[in-house]
XYZ file of C-alpha atoms in Angstrom:
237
model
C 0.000 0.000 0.000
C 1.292 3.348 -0.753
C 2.208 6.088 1.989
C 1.790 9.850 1.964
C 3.633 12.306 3.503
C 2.220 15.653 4.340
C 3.740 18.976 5.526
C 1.981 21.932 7.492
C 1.133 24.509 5.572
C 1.331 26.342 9.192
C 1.152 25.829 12.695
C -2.078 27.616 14.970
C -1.606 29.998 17.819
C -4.569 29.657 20.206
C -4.840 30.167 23.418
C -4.691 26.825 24.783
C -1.284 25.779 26.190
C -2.366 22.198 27.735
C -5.363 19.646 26.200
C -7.185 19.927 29.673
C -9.322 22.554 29.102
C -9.973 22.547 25.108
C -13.704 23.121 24.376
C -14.707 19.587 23.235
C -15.645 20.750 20.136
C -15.234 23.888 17.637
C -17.840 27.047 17.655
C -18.672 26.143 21.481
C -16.178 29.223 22.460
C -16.544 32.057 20.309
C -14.158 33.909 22.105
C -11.259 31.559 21.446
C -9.224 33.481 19.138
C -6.764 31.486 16.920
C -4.148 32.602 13.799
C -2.371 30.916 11.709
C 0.323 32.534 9.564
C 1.091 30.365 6.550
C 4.108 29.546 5.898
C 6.470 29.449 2.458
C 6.392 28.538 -0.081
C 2.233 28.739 0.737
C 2.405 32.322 2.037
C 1.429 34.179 -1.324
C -1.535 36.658 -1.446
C -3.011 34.638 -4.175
C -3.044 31.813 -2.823
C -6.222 32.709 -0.428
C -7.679 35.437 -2.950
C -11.166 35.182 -2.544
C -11.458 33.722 0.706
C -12.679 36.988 2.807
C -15.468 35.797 1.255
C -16.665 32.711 3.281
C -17.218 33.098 6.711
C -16.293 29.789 7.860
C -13.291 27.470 6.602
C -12.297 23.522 7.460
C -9.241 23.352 9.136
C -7.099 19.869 8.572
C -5.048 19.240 11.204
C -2.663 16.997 12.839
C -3.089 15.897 16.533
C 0.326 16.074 17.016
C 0.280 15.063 21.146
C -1.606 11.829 20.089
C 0.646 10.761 17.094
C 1.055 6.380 17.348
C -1.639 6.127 20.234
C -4.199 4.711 18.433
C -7.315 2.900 19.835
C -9.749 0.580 18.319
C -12.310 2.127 20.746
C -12.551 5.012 22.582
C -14.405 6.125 26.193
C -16.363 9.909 24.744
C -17.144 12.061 27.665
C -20.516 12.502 26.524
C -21.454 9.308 27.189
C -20.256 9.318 30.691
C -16.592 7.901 29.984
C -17.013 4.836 30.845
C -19.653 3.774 27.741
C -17.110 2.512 24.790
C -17.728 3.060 20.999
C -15.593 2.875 17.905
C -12.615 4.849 17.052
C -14.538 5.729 13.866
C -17.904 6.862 15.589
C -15.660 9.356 17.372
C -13.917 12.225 17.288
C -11.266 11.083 19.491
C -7.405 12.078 18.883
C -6.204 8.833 19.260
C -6.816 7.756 15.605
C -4.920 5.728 12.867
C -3.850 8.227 11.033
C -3.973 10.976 13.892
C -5.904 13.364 11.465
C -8.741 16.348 12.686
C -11.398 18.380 10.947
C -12.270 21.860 12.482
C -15.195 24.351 11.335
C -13.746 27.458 12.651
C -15.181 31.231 11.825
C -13.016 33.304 9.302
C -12.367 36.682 10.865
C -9.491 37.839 9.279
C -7.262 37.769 5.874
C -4.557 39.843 6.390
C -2.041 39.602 3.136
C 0.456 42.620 3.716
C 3.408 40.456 4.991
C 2.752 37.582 3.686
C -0.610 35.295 4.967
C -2.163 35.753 8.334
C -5.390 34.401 9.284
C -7.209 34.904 12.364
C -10.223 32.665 13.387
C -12.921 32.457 15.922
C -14.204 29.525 17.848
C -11.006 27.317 17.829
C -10.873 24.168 19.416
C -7.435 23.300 19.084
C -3.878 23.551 20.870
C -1.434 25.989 20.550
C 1.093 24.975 18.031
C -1.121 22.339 16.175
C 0.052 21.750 12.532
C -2.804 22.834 9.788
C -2.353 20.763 6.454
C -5.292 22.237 4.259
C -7.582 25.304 4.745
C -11.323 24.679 3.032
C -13.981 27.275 2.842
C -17.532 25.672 4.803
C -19.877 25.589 1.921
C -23.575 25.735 3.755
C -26.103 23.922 1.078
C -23.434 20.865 0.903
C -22.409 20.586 4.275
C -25.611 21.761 6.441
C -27.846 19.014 6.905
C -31.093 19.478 8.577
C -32.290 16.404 8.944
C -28.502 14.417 9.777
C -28.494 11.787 12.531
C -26.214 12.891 15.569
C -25.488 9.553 17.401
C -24.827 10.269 21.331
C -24.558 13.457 20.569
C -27.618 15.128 20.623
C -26.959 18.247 21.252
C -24.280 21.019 22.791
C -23.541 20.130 26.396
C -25.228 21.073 29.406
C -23.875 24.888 31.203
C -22.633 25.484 34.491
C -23.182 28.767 36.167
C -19.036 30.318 36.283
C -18.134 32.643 39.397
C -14.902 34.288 40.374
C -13.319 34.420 44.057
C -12.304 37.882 44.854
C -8.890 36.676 44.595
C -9.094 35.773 41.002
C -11.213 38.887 39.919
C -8.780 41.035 40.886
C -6.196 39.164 39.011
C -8.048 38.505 36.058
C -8.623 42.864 35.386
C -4.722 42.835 35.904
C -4.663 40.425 32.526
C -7.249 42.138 30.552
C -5.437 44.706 28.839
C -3.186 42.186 27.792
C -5.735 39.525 26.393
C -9.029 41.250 26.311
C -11.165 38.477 25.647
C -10.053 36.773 28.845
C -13.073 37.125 30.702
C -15.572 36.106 28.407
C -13.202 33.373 27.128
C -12.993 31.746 30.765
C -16.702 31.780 31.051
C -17.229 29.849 27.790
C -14.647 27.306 28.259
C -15.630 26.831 31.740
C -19.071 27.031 31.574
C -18.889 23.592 29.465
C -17.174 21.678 32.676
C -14.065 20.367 30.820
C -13.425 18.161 33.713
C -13.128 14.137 33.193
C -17.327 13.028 32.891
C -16.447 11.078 35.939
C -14.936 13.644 37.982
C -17.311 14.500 41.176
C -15.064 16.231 44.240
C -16.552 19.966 45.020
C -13.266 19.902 46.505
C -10.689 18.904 43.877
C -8.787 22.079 42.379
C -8.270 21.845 39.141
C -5.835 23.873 36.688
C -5.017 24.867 33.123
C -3.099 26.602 31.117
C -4.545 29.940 28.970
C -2.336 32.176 26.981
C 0.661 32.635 29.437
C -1.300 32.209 32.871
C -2.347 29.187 35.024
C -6.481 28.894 35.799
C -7.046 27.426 39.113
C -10.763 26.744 39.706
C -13.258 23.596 40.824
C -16.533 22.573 39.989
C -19.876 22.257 42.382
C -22.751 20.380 40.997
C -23.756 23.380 38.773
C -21.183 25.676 39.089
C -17.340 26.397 38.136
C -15.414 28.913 40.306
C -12.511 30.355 39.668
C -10.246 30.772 42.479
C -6.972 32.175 41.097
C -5.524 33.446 37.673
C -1.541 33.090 38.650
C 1.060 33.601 36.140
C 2.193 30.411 34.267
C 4.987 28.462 35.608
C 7.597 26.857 32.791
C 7.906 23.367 35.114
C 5.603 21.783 32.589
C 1.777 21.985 32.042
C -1.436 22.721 35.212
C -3.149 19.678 36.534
């Protein structure tokens, strides 16, 4: 059988510095602000002329933390993680070939030094490698009537709170990342904790641009309790 080798045509600067804490899927953070800048010999002004014009584009990816980890089945979180399915009824990152798909919003072409291209709802890690950009076409590719599986629909909120601790340092951050606030609240608000993760107690922690989220979970509600900045000894818990 033949093999295919494929290089980036750029790597993605997002926000999100560890995989704990990703929005499960793309479009469920608006605020989550990714760019990729393309890189040669792809970087040409041509080479995305026309393509202010869509809104939305695919992004092909590479999972490139789950690269050989394959699984014939996988646990998803929405159905409790314990429930197993196929590898192929999933959207897990521990695939064959350890490919992704990502409908992200098109907010930006900016071809004065070179390509830049800024996007809105991202659901991927800082650094990730983009193979192909394709513009969303909506009569093809928006089915009314499709089937979702398990998924039936986006996932359940939780209220989101800050301590006074972390307010305070969360208006020291804003004028460096302005979307900070509303960012926490969406990525938050969908509980990114393990489905079987219970403890009120349990602290838990990310990473977000350069700064370390510390905050736990009640039945209904995530609280933040401190916005520190990020150490370099390796990635929150």
């Amino acid at each position: 059988m033949p093999e295919f080798r494929f290089s980036p045509i750029g790597f993605l600067a997002t926000p999100f510095r560890d995989r704990f804490g990703i929005p499960r899927q793309a479009q469920l953070a608006p605020h989550a602000r990714g760019q990729l800048r393309l890189l040669r010999p792809y970087d040409r002004a041509e080479a995305v002329r026309g393509l202010e014009a869509f809104s939305h584009v695919w992004l092909s990816f590479v999972f490139h933390r789950s690269t050989g980890q394959w699984s014939p089945t996988v646990r998803p979180p929405r159905l409790g993680g314990n429930a197993r399915v196929g590898v192929f009824a999933s959207r897990s990152p521990f695939r064959p070939n350890p490919l992704g798909l990502s409908l992200v919003e098109l907010l930006a072409v900016d071809t004065r030094d070179g390509v830049l291209l800024t996007f809105g709802g991202v659901d991927l890690l800082d650094g990730t490698p983009v193979l192909d950009i394709k513009p969303y076409i909506p009569f093809a590719e928006s089915q009314a009537a499709a089937r979702a599986g398990f998924v039936a629909g986006p996932p359940p909120q939780l209220a989101v709170e800050f301590s006074a601790q972390a307010a305070a340092q969360v208006a020291a951050h804003e004028r460096r990342w302005p979307d900070l606030v509303p960012l926490l609240y969406e990525v938050l608000a969908q509980d990114p904790r393990p489905a079987y993760a219970e403890d009120p107690l349990r602290q838990y922690g990310f990473r977000l641009y350069d700064l370390e989220i510390k905050w736990r979970c009640t039945a209904s509600q995530a609280i933040v309790e401190a916005v520190l900045a990020a150490s370099d000894d390796g990635p929150a818990s």
